[in-house]
Tab-separated table of C-alpha atoms in Angstrom:
chain	number	residue	atom	x	y	z
A	1	LYS	CA	-4.878	0.130	-30.782
A	2	TYR	CA	-6.736	0.207	-34.013
A	3	ASP	CA	-6.533	-2.955	-36.136
A	4	PRO	CA	-7.083	-2.053	-39.871
A	5	ALA	CA	-7.000	-5.596	-41.118
A	6	ALA	CA	-9.695	-6.866	-38.724
A	7	THR	CA	-11.732	-3.715	-39.481
A	8	GLN	CA	-11.629	-4.516	-43.249
A	9	LYS	CA	-12.637	-8.209	-42.554
A	10	THR	CA	-15.519	-7.132	-40.355
A	11	ALA	CA	-16.891	-4.783	-42.884
A	12	GLU	CA	-16.781	-7.481	-45.525
A	13	VAL	CA	-18.619	-9.839	-43.225
A	14	LEU	CA	-21.296	-7.344	-42.624
A	15	ARG	CA	-21.781	-6.702	-46.351
A	16	LEU	CA	-22.001	-10.423	-47.015
A	17	ALA	CA	-24.686	-10.611	-44.376
A	18	GLY	CA	-26.722	-7.978	-46.053
A	19	ILE	CA	-25.724	-5.150	-43.679
A	20	GLN	CA	-24.360	-2.042	-45.235
A	21	PRO	CA	-21.789	-0.532	-42.754
A	22	MET	CA	-21.358	3.202	-42.404
A	23	SER	CA	-18.430	2.946	-40.021
A	24	VAL	CA	-16.557	0.080	-38.578
A	25	SER	CA	-13.766	0.030	-35.972
A	26	CYS	CA	-11.830	-2.913	-34.451
A	27	ARG	CA	-9.665	-2.251	-31.577
A	28	ILE	CA	-7.219	-4.310	-29.394
A	29	ASP	CA	-7.012	-3.300	-25.845
A	30	ARG	CA	-3.788	-3.248	-23.518
A	31	PHE	CA	-4.450	-6.867	-22.533
A	32	GLY	CA	-4.585	-8.067	-26.240
A	33	HIS	CA	-8.372	-8.544	-26.396
A	34	MET	CA	-10.296	-7.482	-29.541
A	35	SER	CA	-13.577	-5.572	-29.699
A	36	ALA	CA	-15.400	-4.324	-32.792
A	37	GLU	CA	-18.163	-1.679	-33.341
A	38	ALA	CA	-20.113	-0.851	-36.458
A	39	VAL	CA	-22.869	1.636	-37.410
A	40	ALA	CA	-24.823	0.365	-40.355
A	41	ALA	CA	-28.099	0.897	-42.185
A	42	LEU	CA	-30.814	-1.347	-40.799
A	43	PRO	CA	-31.460	-4.338	-43.145
A	44	GLN	CA	-34.767	-4.208	-45.077
A	45	SER	CA	-35.960	-7.249	-43.142
A	46	GLY	CA	-35.217	-5.377	-39.931
A	47	ARG	CA	-33.589	-8.463	-38.432
A	48	ILE	CA	-30.071	-9.605	-37.968
A	49	ASN	CA	-29.024	-13.244	-37.235
A	50	ARG	CA	-26.752	-12.627	-34.253
A	51	SER	CA	-25.504	-16.183	-33.871
A	52	LYS	CA	-24.609	-16.408	-37.492
A	53	LEU	CA	-22.906	-13.042	-37.356
A	54	ARG	CA	-20.870	-14.093	-34.424
A	55	GLU	CA	-19.734	-17.247	-36.283
A	56	GLU	CA	-18.694	-15.359	-39.369
A	57	LEU	CA	-16.785	-12.612	-37.417
A	58	SER	CA	-14.952	-15.267	-35.347
A	59	ARG	CA	-13.997	-17.060	-38.463
A	60	ALA	CA	-12.808	-13.939	-40.292
A	61	CYS	CA	-10.899	-12.355	-37.384
A	62	GLY	CA	-9.341	-15.651	-36.059
A	63	ARG	CA	-10.822	-14.916	-32.540
A	64	GLU	CA	-13.766	-16.350	-30.634
A	65	PHE	CA	-16.425	-13.601	-30.113
A	66	ASP	CA	-19.461	-13.262	-27.759
A	67	VAL	CA	-22.834	-12.877	-29.453
A	68	PRO	CA	-23.127	-9.215	-30.498
A	69	ALA	CA	-25.197	-6.516	-28.838
A	70	ILE	CA	-27.333	-4.679	-31.325
A	71	THR	CA	-29.262	-1.547	-30.828
A	72	THR	CA	-31.466	0.132	-33.489
A	73	GLU	CA	-32.663	3.709	-33.928
A	74	ALA	CA	-33.973	5.762	-36.859
A	75	GLY	CA	-33.163	3.241	-39.476
A	76	LYS	CA	-29.712	2.578	-38.250
A	77	CYS	CA	-28.227	-0.134	-36.103
A	78	ARG	CA	-25.202	-0.196	-33.759
A	79	ILE	CA	-23.430	-3.455	-33.492
A	80	GLN	CA	-20.889	-4.122	-30.620
A	81	ILE	CA	-19.052	-7.389	-30.206
A	82	ASN	CA	-16.191	-8.443	-27.797
A	83	GLU	CA	-13.854	-11.287	-27.747
A	84	ARG	CA	-15.309	-14.096	-25.694
A	85	ALA	CA	-13.699	-14.719	-22.299
A	86	ALA	CA	-12.948	-18.239	-21.091
A	87	TYR	CA	-14.571	-17.645	-17.613
A	88	LYS	CA	-17.341	-15.881	-15.822
A	89	VAL	CA	-17.689	-15.016	-12.077
A	90	LYS	CA	-20.490	-15.910	-9.845
A	91	THR	CA	-20.811	-13.545	-6.904
A	92	GLY	CA	-22.455	-13.841	-3.455
A	93	CYS	CA	-22.290	-11.384	-0.513
A	94	ALA	CA	-23.670	-11.547	3.082
A	95	GLN	CA	-23.521	-8.953	5.792
A	96	HIS	CA	-24.208	-8.422	9.413
A	97	ILE	CA	-24.678	-4.838	10.814
A	98	CYS	CA	-23.347	-4.240	14.253
A	99	GLY	CA	-26.065	-4.248	16.859
A	100	ASN	CA	-28.562	-4.998	14.151
A	101	GLY	CA	-28.540	-1.421	13.148
A	102	LYS	CA	-29.373	0.167	9.798
A	103	LEU	CA	-25.921	1.525	8.678
A	104	CYS	CA	-23.129	-0.844	7.883
A	105	GLY	CA	-19.541	0.378	8.017
A	106	ASP	CA	-18.568	-2.289	5.335
A	107	CYS	CA	-19.245	-1.336	1.718
A	108	TRP	CA	-18.604	-3.603	-1.310
A	109	THR	CA	-19.125	-3.567	-5.029
A	110	SER	CA	-18.245	-5.927	-7.914
A	111	PHE	CA	-18.323	-5.048	-11.549
A	112	PRO	CA	-16.732	-5.716	-15.048
A	113	ASP	CA	-14.113	-3.125	-16.010
A	114	GLY	CA	-14.847	-3.256	-19.829
A	115	SER	CA	-11.534	-4.977	-20.492
A	116	GLY	CA	-12.368	-8.564	-19.646
A	117	ARG	CA	-11.769	-8.336	-15.898
A	118	VAL	CA	-14.037	-8.435	-12.872
A	119	VAL	CA	-13.094	-5.858	-10.180
A	120	SER	CA	-14.349	-6.327	-6.506
A	121	ILE	CA	-13.943	-3.697	-3.868
A	122	LEU	CA	-14.572	-4.178	-0.194
A	123	CYS	CA	-14.040	-1.227	2.220
A	124	ASP	CA	-14.342	-1.175	5.955
A	125	GLY	CA	-14.846	2.184	7.589
A	126	MET	CA	-13.240	2.238	11.066
A	127	GLY	CA	-15.676	1.743	13.815
A	128	THR	CA	-19.398	1.183	13.371
A	129	GLY	CA	-22.473	3.164	12.700
A	130	GLY	CA	-23.202	6.141	10.588
A	131	ARG	CA	-19.606	7.618	10.589
A	132	ALA	CA	-18.045	4.254	9.588
A	133	ALA	CA	-20.725	3.816	6.852
A	134	VAL	CA	-19.908	7.206	5.395
A	135	ASP	CA	-16.213	6.477	5.264
A	136	GLY	CA	-16.643	2.973	3.836
A	137	ALA	CA	-19.167	4.127	1.177
A	138	MET	CA	-16.962	7.073	0.258
A	139	ALA	CA	-13.862	5.015	-0.212
A	140	SER	CA	-15.650	2.263	-2.173
A	141	GLY	CA	-17.730	4.623	-4.276
A	142	ILE	CA	-14.822	6.955	-5.320
A	143	MET	CA	-12.605	4.033	-6.227
A	144	GLU	CA	-15.307	2.324	-8.271
A	145	ARG	CA	-15.930	5.528	-10.297
A	146	LEU	CA	-12.290	6.074	-10.918
A	147	VAL	CA	-11.644	2.424	-12.029
A	148	LYS	CA	-14.581	2.624	-14.474
A	149	ALA	CA	-13.193	5.974	-15.740
A	150	GLY	CA	-9.948	4.114	-16.603
A	151	ILE	CA	-7.813	5.416	-13.712
A	152	GLY	CA	-5.133	2.968	-12.545
A	153	PHE	CA	-5.610	1.499	-8.982
A	154	ASP	CA	-2.452	3.010	-7.439
A	155	THR	CA	-3.653	6.480	-8.672
A	156	GLY	CA	-7.163	5.761	-7.574
A	157	LEU	CA	-5.828	4.874	-4.046
A	158	ARG	CA	-3.975	8.093	-3.618
A	159	ILE	CA	-7.102	10.026	-4.697
A	160	VAL	CA	-9.279	8.230	-2.277
A	161	ASN	CA	-6.718	8.628	0.438
A	162	SER	CA	-6.458	12.333	-0.121
A	163	ALA	CA	-10.327	12.540	0.017
A	164	LEU	CA	-10.440	10.865	3.372
A	165	VAL	CA	-7.620	12.978	4.820
A	166	ALA	CA	-9.281	16.141	3.704
A	167	LYS	CA	-12.879	15.081	4.551
A	168	SER	CA	-12.919	16.702	7.949
A	169	GLY	CA	-10.924	17.691	11.034
A	170	ASP	CA	-11.894	14.324	12.591
A	171	GLU	CA	-9.891	11.167	11.641
A	172	SER	CA	-11.537	9.258	8.760
A	173	LEU	CA	-10.104	5.825	8.126
A	174	SER	CA	-11.066	2.922	5.950
A	175	THR	CA	-9.464	-0.292	4.653
A	176	MET	CA	-9.348	-0.900	0.963
A	177	ASP	CA	-9.377	-4.501	-0.432
A	178	VAL	CA	-9.499	-4.961	-4.196
A	179	SER	CA	-9.465	-8.074	-6.277
A	180	VAL	CA	-9.033	-8.171	-10.058
A	181	ILE	CA	-9.949	-11.421	-11.906
A	182	ASP	CA	-8.962	-11.734	-15.521
A	183	LEU	CA	-11.750	-13.673	-17.284
A	184	TYR	CA	-9.519	-14.696	-20.117
A	185	THR	CA	-6.695	-16.243	-18.092
A	186	GLY	CA	-8.072	-16.771	-14.610
A	187	GLU	CA	-5.208	-14.674	-13.095
A	188	VAL	CA	-6.195	-12.863	-9.904
A	189	THR	CA	-4.503	-9.737	-8.375
A	190	LEU	CA	-5.106	-8.911	-4.790
A	191	LEU	CA	-4.559	-5.248	-3.743
A	192	LYS	CA	-4.743	-4.538	-0.031
A	193	ALA	CA	-4.523	-1.382	2.139
A	194	GLY	CA	-5.053	-2.384	5.746
A	195	ALA	CA	-7.543	-5.121	4.757
A	196	PRO	CA	-7.378	-8.633	6.292
A	197	GLY	CA	-6.281	-11.625	4.310
A	198	ALA	CA	-8.369	-13.236	1.540
A	199	ILE	CA	-9.016	-16.916	1.255
A	200	LEU	CA	-8.363	-18.782	-1.922
A	201	ARG	CA	-9.756	-22.252	-2.615
A	202	LYS	CA	-7.769	-23.900	-5.367
A	203	LYS	CA	-8.620	-27.531	-6.381
A	204	GLY	CA	-10.450	-27.944	-3.078
A	205	HIS	CA	-7.675	-26.613	-0.769
A	206	ALA	CA	-8.198	-23.322	0.999
A	207	VAL	CA	-5.298	-21.043	1.921
A	208	VAL	CA	-5.109	-17.498	3.469
A	209	ARG	CA	-3.302	-14.928	1.388
A	210	ASP	CA	-2.322	-12.115	3.706
A	211	THR	CA	-0.517	-8.880	2.851
A	212	PRO	CA	-0.410	-6.524	5.909
A	213	GLY	CA	-0.596	-2.794	5.412
A	214	LEU	CA	-2.001	0.468	6.672
A	215	PRO	CA	-5.524	1.653	6.150
A	216	ILE	CA	-6.094	4.830	4.086
A	217	GLY	CA	-6.827	8.232	5.634
A	218	ILE	CA	-3.995	8.041	8.072
A	219	LEU	CA	-1.018	9.348	6.193
A	220	ASN	CA	-0.746	11.776	3.281
A	221	GLU	CA	0.696	8.852	1.125
A	222	ALA	CA	-0.899	5.475	0.672
A	223	SER	CA	-0.002	2.333	-1.262
A	224	PHE	CA	-1.318	-1.045	-1.978
A	225	ASN	CA	0.380	-4.314	-0.934
A	226	ARG	CA	0.111	-6.763	-3.877
A	227	SER	CA	-0.039	-10.459	-4.408
A	228	ALA	CA	-1.080	-12.526	-7.441
A	229	ASP	CA	-2.322	-16.056	-8.135
A	230	SER	CA	-4.281	-17.951	-10.708
A	231	LEU	CA	-7.677	-19.571	-10.512
A	232	SER	CA	-9.332	-22.264	-12.600
A	233	ASP	CA	-12.987	-23.535	-13.022
A	234	GLY	CA	-14.690	-24.028	-9.651
A	235	ASP	CA	-12.079	-22.154	-7.666
A	236	LEU	CA	-13.101	-19.585	-5.031
A	237	LEU	CA	-11.956	-16.274	-3.735
A	238	VAL	CA	-13.363	-15.089	-0.363
A	239	MET	CA	-12.897	-11.464	0.692
A	240	LEU	CA	-13.754	-10.618	4.350
A	241	SER	CA	-13.954	-7.685	6.630
A	242	ASP	CA	-12.176	-8.022	10.069
A	243	GLY	CA	-15.479	-8.694	11.865
A	244	ALA	CA	-15.586	-12.111	10.360
A	245	LEU	CA	-12.101	-13.060	11.646
A	246	SER	CA	-12.616	-12.434	15.329
A	247	SER	CA	-12.336	-16.247	15.905
A	248	GLY	CA	-9.498	-16.633	13.496
A	249	SER	CA	-9.413	-17.994	9.940
A	250	ASP	CA	-8.940	-21.640	10.358
A	251	TRP	CA	-12.661	-22.423	10.730
A	252	ILE	CA	-13.461	-20.236	7.648
A	253	CYS	CA	-11.000	-22.253	5.550
A	254	GLU	CA	-12.617	-25.482	6.732
A	255	GLU	CA	-16.030	-24.032	5.762
A	256	VAL	CA	-14.718	-23.023	2.320
A	257	GLU	CA	-13.036	-26.304	1.726
A	258	LYS	CA	-16.085	-28.537	2.553
A	259	TRP	CA	-18.573	-26.352	0.619
A	260	ASP	CA	-19.687	-28.077	-2.510
A	261	GLY	CA	-22.593	-25.931	-3.720
A	262	THR	CA	-22.943	-23.762	-6.902
A	263	LEU	CA	-24.359	-20.557	-5.430
A	264	PRO	CA	-21.685	-18.437	-3.695
A	265	GLN	CA	-24.492	-16.543	-1.813
A	266	GLU	CA	-25.101	-19.675	0.211
A	267	LEU	CA	-21.401	-19.860	1.379
A	268	ALA	CA	-21.363	-16.147	2.197
A	269	GLU	CA	-24.358	-16.457	4.325
A	270	THR	CA	-23.005	-19.524	6.142
A	271	ILE	CA	-19.748	-17.670	6.958
A	272	VAL	CA	-21.610	-14.663	8.347
A	273	SER	CA	-23.988	-16.567	10.479
A	274	LYS	CA	-21.218	-18.766	11.913
A	275	ALA	CA	-18.995	-15.725	12.508
A	276	ILE	CA	-21.721	-14.246	14.677
A	277	ALA	CA	-22.271	-17.389	16.682
A	278	ARG	CA	-18.578	-18.053	17.289
A	279	ARG	CA	-17.902	-14.540	18.721
A	280	SER	CA	-17.386	-14.951	22.430
A	281	ASP	CA	-15.723	-11.608	23.530
A	282	GLY	CA	-18.984	-9.879	24.136
A	283	HIS	CA	-18.407	-7.423	21.447
A	284	ASP	CA	-20.231	-6.958	18.104
A	285	ASP	CA	-18.900	-5.631	14.783
A	286	ASP	CA	-19.951	-5.278	11.194
A	287	ILE	CA	-19.214	-8.411	9.222
A	288	THR	CA	-19.056	-8.895	5.469
A	289	ALA	CA	-18.218	-12.046	3.412
A	290	LEU	CA	-17.838	-11.654	-0.366
A	291	VAL	CA	-17.531	-14.926	-2.302
A	292	LEU	CA	-16.436	-14.943	-5.862
A	293	MET	CA	-16.487	-18.320	-7.892
A	294	LEU	CA	-14.680	-18.787	-11.192
A	295	CYS	CA	-16.673	-20.753	-13.727
A	296	LYS	CA	-16.168	-21.719	-17.305
A	297	ALA	CA	-18.142	-19.509	-19.658
A	298	GLU	CA	-21.044	-21.101	-21.469
Protein backbone atom coordinates (compact mmCIF):
# COMPACT_ATOMS: atom_id res chain seq x y z
CA LYS A 1 0.00 0.00 0.00
CA TYR A 2 1.00 3.61 -0.55
CA ASP A 3 2.26 5.47 2.55
CA PRO A 4 1.58 9.23 2.12
CA ALA A 5 3.20 10.27 5.42
CA ALA A 6 6.46 8.49 4.63
CA THR A 7 6.35 9.85 1.09
CA GLN A 8 6.14 13.42 2.41
CA LYS A 9 9.00 12.82 4.86
CA THR A 10 11.15 11.28 2.12
CA ALA A 11 10.58 14.24 -0.18
CA GLU A 12 11.59 16.64 2.60
CA VAL A 13 14.78 14.68 3.34
CA LEU A 14 15.71 14.85 -0.34
CA ARG A 15 15.16 18.61 -0.48
CA LEU A 16 17.27 19.18 2.63
CA ALA A 17 20.02 17.12 0.97
CA GLY A 18 19.96 19.45 -2.04
CA ILE A 19 18.05 16.99 -4.24
CA GLN A 20 14.91 18.36 -5.92
CA PRO A 21 12.42 15.47 -6.27
CA MET A 22 10.11 15.26 -9.28
CA SER A 23 8.21 12.25 -7.97
CA VAL A 24 8.40 10.25 -4.73
CA SER A 25 6.60 7.07 -3.70
CA CYS A 26 6.85 5.09 -0.47
CA ARG A 27 5.16 1.70 -0.34
CA ILE A 28 4.64 -1.02 2.25
CA ASP A 29 4.44 -4.55 0.86
CA ARG A 30 2.19 -7.35 2.09
CA PHE A 31 4.83 -8.38 4.63
CA GLY A 32 5.01 -4.91 6.20
CA HIS A 33 8.37 -3.90 4.69
CA MET A 34 8.88 -0.40 3.31
CA SER A 35 10.53 0.66 0.08
CA ALA A 36 10.86 4.10 -1.49
CA GLU A 37 11.54 5.32 -5.01
CA ALA A 38 12.18 8.86 -6.21
CA VAL A 39 13.00 10.55 -9.50
CA ALA A 40 14.85 13.82 -9.02
CA ALA A 41 16.96 16.39 -10.80
CA LEU A 42 20.62 15.53 -10.54
CA PRO A 43 22.35 17.83 -8.02
CA GLN A 44 24.72 20.41 -9.48
CA SER A 45 27.65 18.65 -7.90
CA GLY A 46 26.57 15.44 -9.64
CA ARG A 47 27.20 13.49 -6.44
CA ILE A 48 24.94 12.14 -3.68
CA ASN A 49 26.19 11.00 -0.28
CA ARG A 50 24.41 7.65 -0.14
CA SER A 51 25.40 6.81 3.43
CA LYS A 52 24.19 10.18 4.73
CA LEU A 53 20.97 9.85 2.73
CA ARG A 54 20.37 6.40 4.20
CA GLU A 55 20.83 7.73 7.74
CA GLU A 56 18.45 10.66 7.23
CA LEU A 57 15.74 8.56 5.56
CA SER A 58 15.99 5.93 8.32
CA ARG A 59 15.59 8.62 10.97
CA ALA A 60 12.68 10.33 9.21
CA CYS A 61 10.70 7.16 8.46
CA GLY A 62 11.52 5.32 11.70
CA ARG A 63 12.85 2.27 9.83
CA GLU A 64 16.34 0.97 9.13
CA PHE A 65 17.10 1.20 5.41
CA ASP A 66 19.82 -0.24 3.20
CA VAL A 67 22.15 2.08 1.29
CA PRO A 68 20.12 3.41 -1.68
CA ALA A 69 20.69 2.35 -5.27
CA ILE A 70 21.08 5.39 -7.52
CA THR A 71 21.06 5.49 -11.32
CA THR A 72 21.51 8.62 -13.43
CA GLU A 73 20.51 9.55 -16.96
CA ALA A 74 20.01 12.80 -18.88
CA GLY A 75 20.33 15.07 -15.85
CA LYS A 76 17.99 13.00 -13.71
CA CYS A 77 18.57 10.40 -11.03
CA ARG A 78 16.43 7.53 -9.81
CA ILE A 79 16.83 6.68 -6.13
CA GLN A 80 15.62 3.33 -4.81
CA ILE A 81 15.90 2.29 -1.19
CA ASN A 82 14.57 -0.73 0.72
CA GLU A 83 14.13 -1.48 4.38
CA ARG A 84 17.16 -3.33 5.69
CA ALA A 85 16.76 -7.03 6.40
CA ALA A 86 18.19 -8.61 9.55
CA TYR A 87 19.77 -11.53 7.68
CA LYS A 88 21.42 -12.57 4.46
CA VAL A 89 21.80 -16.05 2.94
CA LYS A 90 25.03 -17.69 1.81
CA THR A 91 24.46 -20.39 -0.81
CA GLY A 92 26.49 -23.35 -2.00
CA CYS A 93 25.52 -26.14 -4.39
CA ALA A 94 27.32 -29.23 -5.70
CA GLN A 95 26.14 -31.82 -8.22
CA HIS A 96 27.12 -35.20 -9.61
CA ILE A 97 25.79 -36.25 -13.02
CA CYS A 98 24.88 -39.90 -13.42
CA GLY A 99 27.54 -41.77 -15.36
CA ASN A 100 29.63 -38.59 -15.47
CA GLY A 101 27.46 -37.45 -18.35
CA LYS A 102 26.74 -33.93 -19.55
CA LEU A 103 23.05 -33.52 -18.68
CA CYS A 104 21.83 -33.53 -15.08
CA GLY A 105 18.23 -34.35 -14.27
CA ASP A 106 18.45 -32.17 -11.14
CA CYS A 107 17.95 -28.43 -11.67
CA TRP A 108 18.19 -25.75 -8.99
CA THR A 109 17.98 -21.99 -8.58
CA SER A 110 18.05 -19.52 -5.68
CA PHE A 111 17.01 -15.86 -5.90
CA PRO A 112 15.55 -12.92 -3.91
CA ASP A 113 11.84 -12.43 -4.60
CA GLY A 114 11.90 -8.64 -4.17
CA SER A 115 9.94 -8.81 -0.91
CA GLY A 116 12.75 -9.58 1.52
CA ARG A 117 12.72 -13.34 0.98
CA VAL A 118 15.14 -15.79 -0.64
CA VAL A 119 13.41 -18.49 -2.67
CA SER A 120 15.27 -21.70 -3.55
CA ILE A 121 13.93 -24.33 -5.94
CA LEU A 122 15.29 -27.84 -6.55
CA CYS A 123 13.60 -30.07 -9.12
CA ASP A 124 14.53 -33.67 -9.94
CA GLY A 125 13.31 -34.95 -13.31
CA MET A 126 12.50 -38.63 -13.10
CA GLY A 127 15.27 -40.87 -14.42
CA THR A 128 18.57 -39.61 -15.76
CA GLY A 129 19.98 -38.14 -18.94
CA GLY A 130 18.47 -35.73 -21.42
CA ARG A 131 14.82 -36.49 -20.80
CA ALA A 132 15.16 -36.04 -17.04
CA ALA A 133 17.18 -32.86 -17.60
CA VAL A 134 14.41 -31.38 -19.76
CA ASP A 135 11.71 -32.16 -17.18
CA GLY A 136 13.75 -30.84 -14.24
CA ALA A 137 14.80 -27.66 -16.04
CA MET A 138 11.27 -27.08 -17.31
CA ALA A 139 9.73 -27.41 -13.85
CA SER A 140 12.36 -25.24 -12.15
CA GLY A 141 12.45 -22.61 -14.89
CA ILE A 142 8.70 -22.11 -15.15
CA MET A 143 8.31 -21.94 -11.37
CA GLU A 144 11.09 -19.36 -11.05
CA ARG A 145 9.53 -17.10 -13.69
CA LEU A 146 6.09 -17.36 -12.11
CA VAL A 147 7.39 -16.52 -8.61
CA LYS A 148 9.34 -13.52 -9.93
CA ALA A 149 6.15 -12.36 -11.67
CA GLY A 150 4.32 -12.37 -8.32
CA ILE A 151 2.35 -15.60 -8.82
CA GLY A 152 1.68 -17.56 -5.62
CA PHE A 153 3.41 -20.89 -5.05
CA ASP A 154 0.26 -23.01 -5.12
CA THR A 155 -0.94 -21.44 -8.37
CA GLY A 156 2.56 -21.76 -9.80
CA LEU A 157 2.66 -25.47 -8.96
CA ARG A 158 -0.64 -26.08 -10.73
CA ILE A 159 0.65 -24.30 -13.84
CA VAL A 160 3.89 -26.29 -13.85
CA ASN A 161 1.98 -29.52 -13.30
CA SER A 162 -0.32 -28.78 -16.23
CA ALA A 163 2.70 -28.02 -18.42
CA LEU A 164 4.31 -31.38 -17.61
CA VAL A 165 1.05 -33.28 -18.12
CA ALA A 166 0.54 -31.62 -21.50
CA LYS A 167 4.20 -31.75 -22.56
CA SER A 168 3.93 -34.95 -24.59
CA GLY A 169 2.23 -38.30 -24.80
CA ASP A 170 5.08 -39.76 -22.75
CA GLU A 171 5.07 -39.51 -18.98
CA SER A 172 6.94 -36.43 -17.72
CA LEU A 173 7.57 -36.33 -14.00
CA SER A 174 9.54 -34.13 -11.63
CA THR A 175 9.78 -33.46 -7.93
CA MET A 176 9.41 -29.88 -6.75
CA ASP A 177 11.26 -28.75 -3.63
CA VAL A 178 10.88 -25.09 -2.60
CA SER A 179 12.22 -23.23 0.42
CA VAL A 180 11.32 -19.65 1.32
CA ILE A 181 13.52 -17.84 3.86
CA ASP A 182 12.31 -14.52 5.29
CA LEU A 183 15.37 -12.29 5.68
CA TYR A 184 13.60 -10.07 8.21
CA THR A 185 12.49 -12.79 10.64
CA GLY A 186 14.48 -15.92 9.80
CA GLU A 187 11.27 -17.89 9.25
CA VAL A 188 11.58 -20.67 6.68
CA THR A 189 8.74 -22.37 4.80
CA LEU A 190 9.30 -25.71 3.09
CA LEU A 191 7.06 -26.65 0.16
CA LYS A 192 7.42 -30.16 -1.23
CA ALA A 193 5.83 -32.13 -4.04
CA GLY A 194 7.44 -35.56 -4.07
CA ALA A 195 10.79 -34.20 -2.86
CA PRO A 196 12.87 -35.90 -0.14
CA GLY A 197 13.21 -34.43 3.32
CA ALA A 198 15.34 -31.37 3.99
CA ILE A 199 17.87 -31.14 6.80
CA LEU A 200 17.78 -28.23 9.23
CA ARG A 201 20.68 -27.49 11.55
CA LYS A 202 19.59 -25.26 14.41
CA LYS A 203 22.03 -24.33 17.17
CA GLY A 204 24.35 -27.13 16.00
CA HIS A 205 21.73 -29.92 15.97
CA ALA A 206 20.59 -31.39 12.66
CA VAL A 207 17.13 -32.86 12.05
CA VAL A 208 15.31 -34.15 8.97
CA ARG A 209 12.06 -32.42 8.02
CA ASP A 210 10.15 -34.80 5.78
CA THR A 211 6.75 -34.16 4.20
CA PRO A 212 5.96 -37.02 1.78
CA GLY A 213 3.92 -36.35 -1.32
CA LEU A 214 3.55 -37.05 -5.03
CA PRO A 215 5.75 -35.65 -7.81
CA ILE A 216 4.17 -33.35 -10.37
CA GLY A 217 3.18 -34.51 -13.85
CA ILE A 218 1.30 -37.60 -12.63
CA LEU A 219 -2.20 -36.31 -11.89
CA ASN A 220 -4.19 -33.40 -13.24
CA GLU A 221 -4.16 -31.84 -9.76
CA ALA A 222 -1.04 -31.16 -7.70
CA SER A 223 -0.43 -29.64 -4.28
CA PHE A 224 2.42 -28.87 -1.92
CA ASN A 225 2.95 -30.42 1.47
CA ARG A 226 4.06 -27.62 3.81
CA SER A 227 6.08 -27.26 6.95
CA ALA A 228 7.53 -24.22 8.69
CA ASP A 229 10.35 -23.47 11.10
CA SER A 230 12.61 -20.60 12.10
CA LEU A 231 16.34 -20.11 11.67
CA SER A 232 18.83 -17.80 13.33
CA ASP A 233 22.40 -16.66 12.70
CA GLY A 234 24.61 -19.58 11.61
CA ASP A 235 21.77 -22.08 11.09
CA LEU A 236 21.68 -24.23 7.95
CA LEU A 237 19.11 -25.59 5.53
CA VAL A 238 20.22 -28.46 3.28
CA MET A 239 18.05 -29.42 0.29
CA LEU A 240 18.84 -32.73 -1.42
CA SER A 241 17.84 -34.76 -4.44
CA ASP A 242 17.07 -38.42 -3.76
CA GLY A 243 20.42 -39.53 -5.24
CA ALA A 244 22.16 -38.17 -2.14
CA LEU A 245 20.01 -40.29 0.16
CA SER A 246 20.64 -43.78 -1.22
CA SER A 247 22.52 -44.64 2.01
CA GLY A 248 20.07 -42.88 4.29
CA SER A 249 20.17 -39.49 5.97
CA ASP A 250 21.89 -40.22 9.30
CA TRP A 251 25.39 -39.78 7.92
CA ILE A 252 24.40 -36.51 6.23
CA CYS A 253 23.07 -35.19 9.54
CA GLU A 254 26.42 -36.08 11.13
CA GLU A 255 28.31 -34.24 8.40
CA VAL A 256 26.07 -31.20 8.77
CA GLU A 257 26.42 -31.15 12.56
CA LYS A 258 30.21 -31.37 12.61
CA TRP A 259 30.75 -28.84 9.81
CA ASP A 260 32.15 -25.60 11.25
CA GLY A 261 33.09 -23.70 8.11
CA THR A 262 31.80 -20.42 6.68
CA LEU A 263 31.46 -21.38 3.00
CA PRO A 264 28.35 -23.54 2.29
CA GLN A 265 29.92 -24.63 -1.01
CA GLU A 266 32.46 -26.69 0.95
CA LEU A 267 29.74 -28.60 2.81
CA ALA A 268 27.76 -29.18 -0.40
CA GLU A 269 30.83 -30.66 -2.11
CA THR A 270 31.57 -32.87 0.90
CA ILE A 271 28.03 -34.28 0.93
CA VAL A 272 28.09 -35.06 -2.80
CA SER A 273 31.54 -36.70 -2.77
CA LYS A 274 30.66 -38.87 0.23
CA ALA A 275 27.26 -39.78 -1.22
CA ILE A 276 29.07 -41.12 -4.30
CA ALA A 277 31.57 -43.06 -2.19
CA ARG A 278 28.91 -44.57 0.10
CA ARG A 279 26.71 -45.95 -2.68
CA SER A 280 27.12 -49.73 -2.70
CA ASP A 281 24.19 -51.03 -4.78
CA GLY A 282 26.00 -50.80 -8.10
CA HIS A 283 23.71 -48.08 -9.43
CA ASP A 284 24.39 -44.45 -10.16
CA ASP A 285 22.11 -41.42 -10.04
CA ASP A 286 22.16 -37.65 -10.30
CA ILE A 287 23.03 -36.08 -6.94
CA THR A 288 22.48 -32.51 -5.78
CA ALA A 289 23.20 -30.89 -2.42
CA LEU A 290 22.05 -27.29 -1.97
CA VAL A 291 23.23 -25.67 1.29
CA LEU A 292 21.76 -22.40 2.56
CA MET A 293 23.35 -20.63 5.55
CA LEU A 294 21.57 -17.81 7.36
CA CYS A 295 23.88 -15.02 8.53
CA LYS A 296 23.35 -11.67 10.18
CA ALA A 297 23.38 -8.84 7.66
CA GLU A 298 26.38 -6.53 7.81
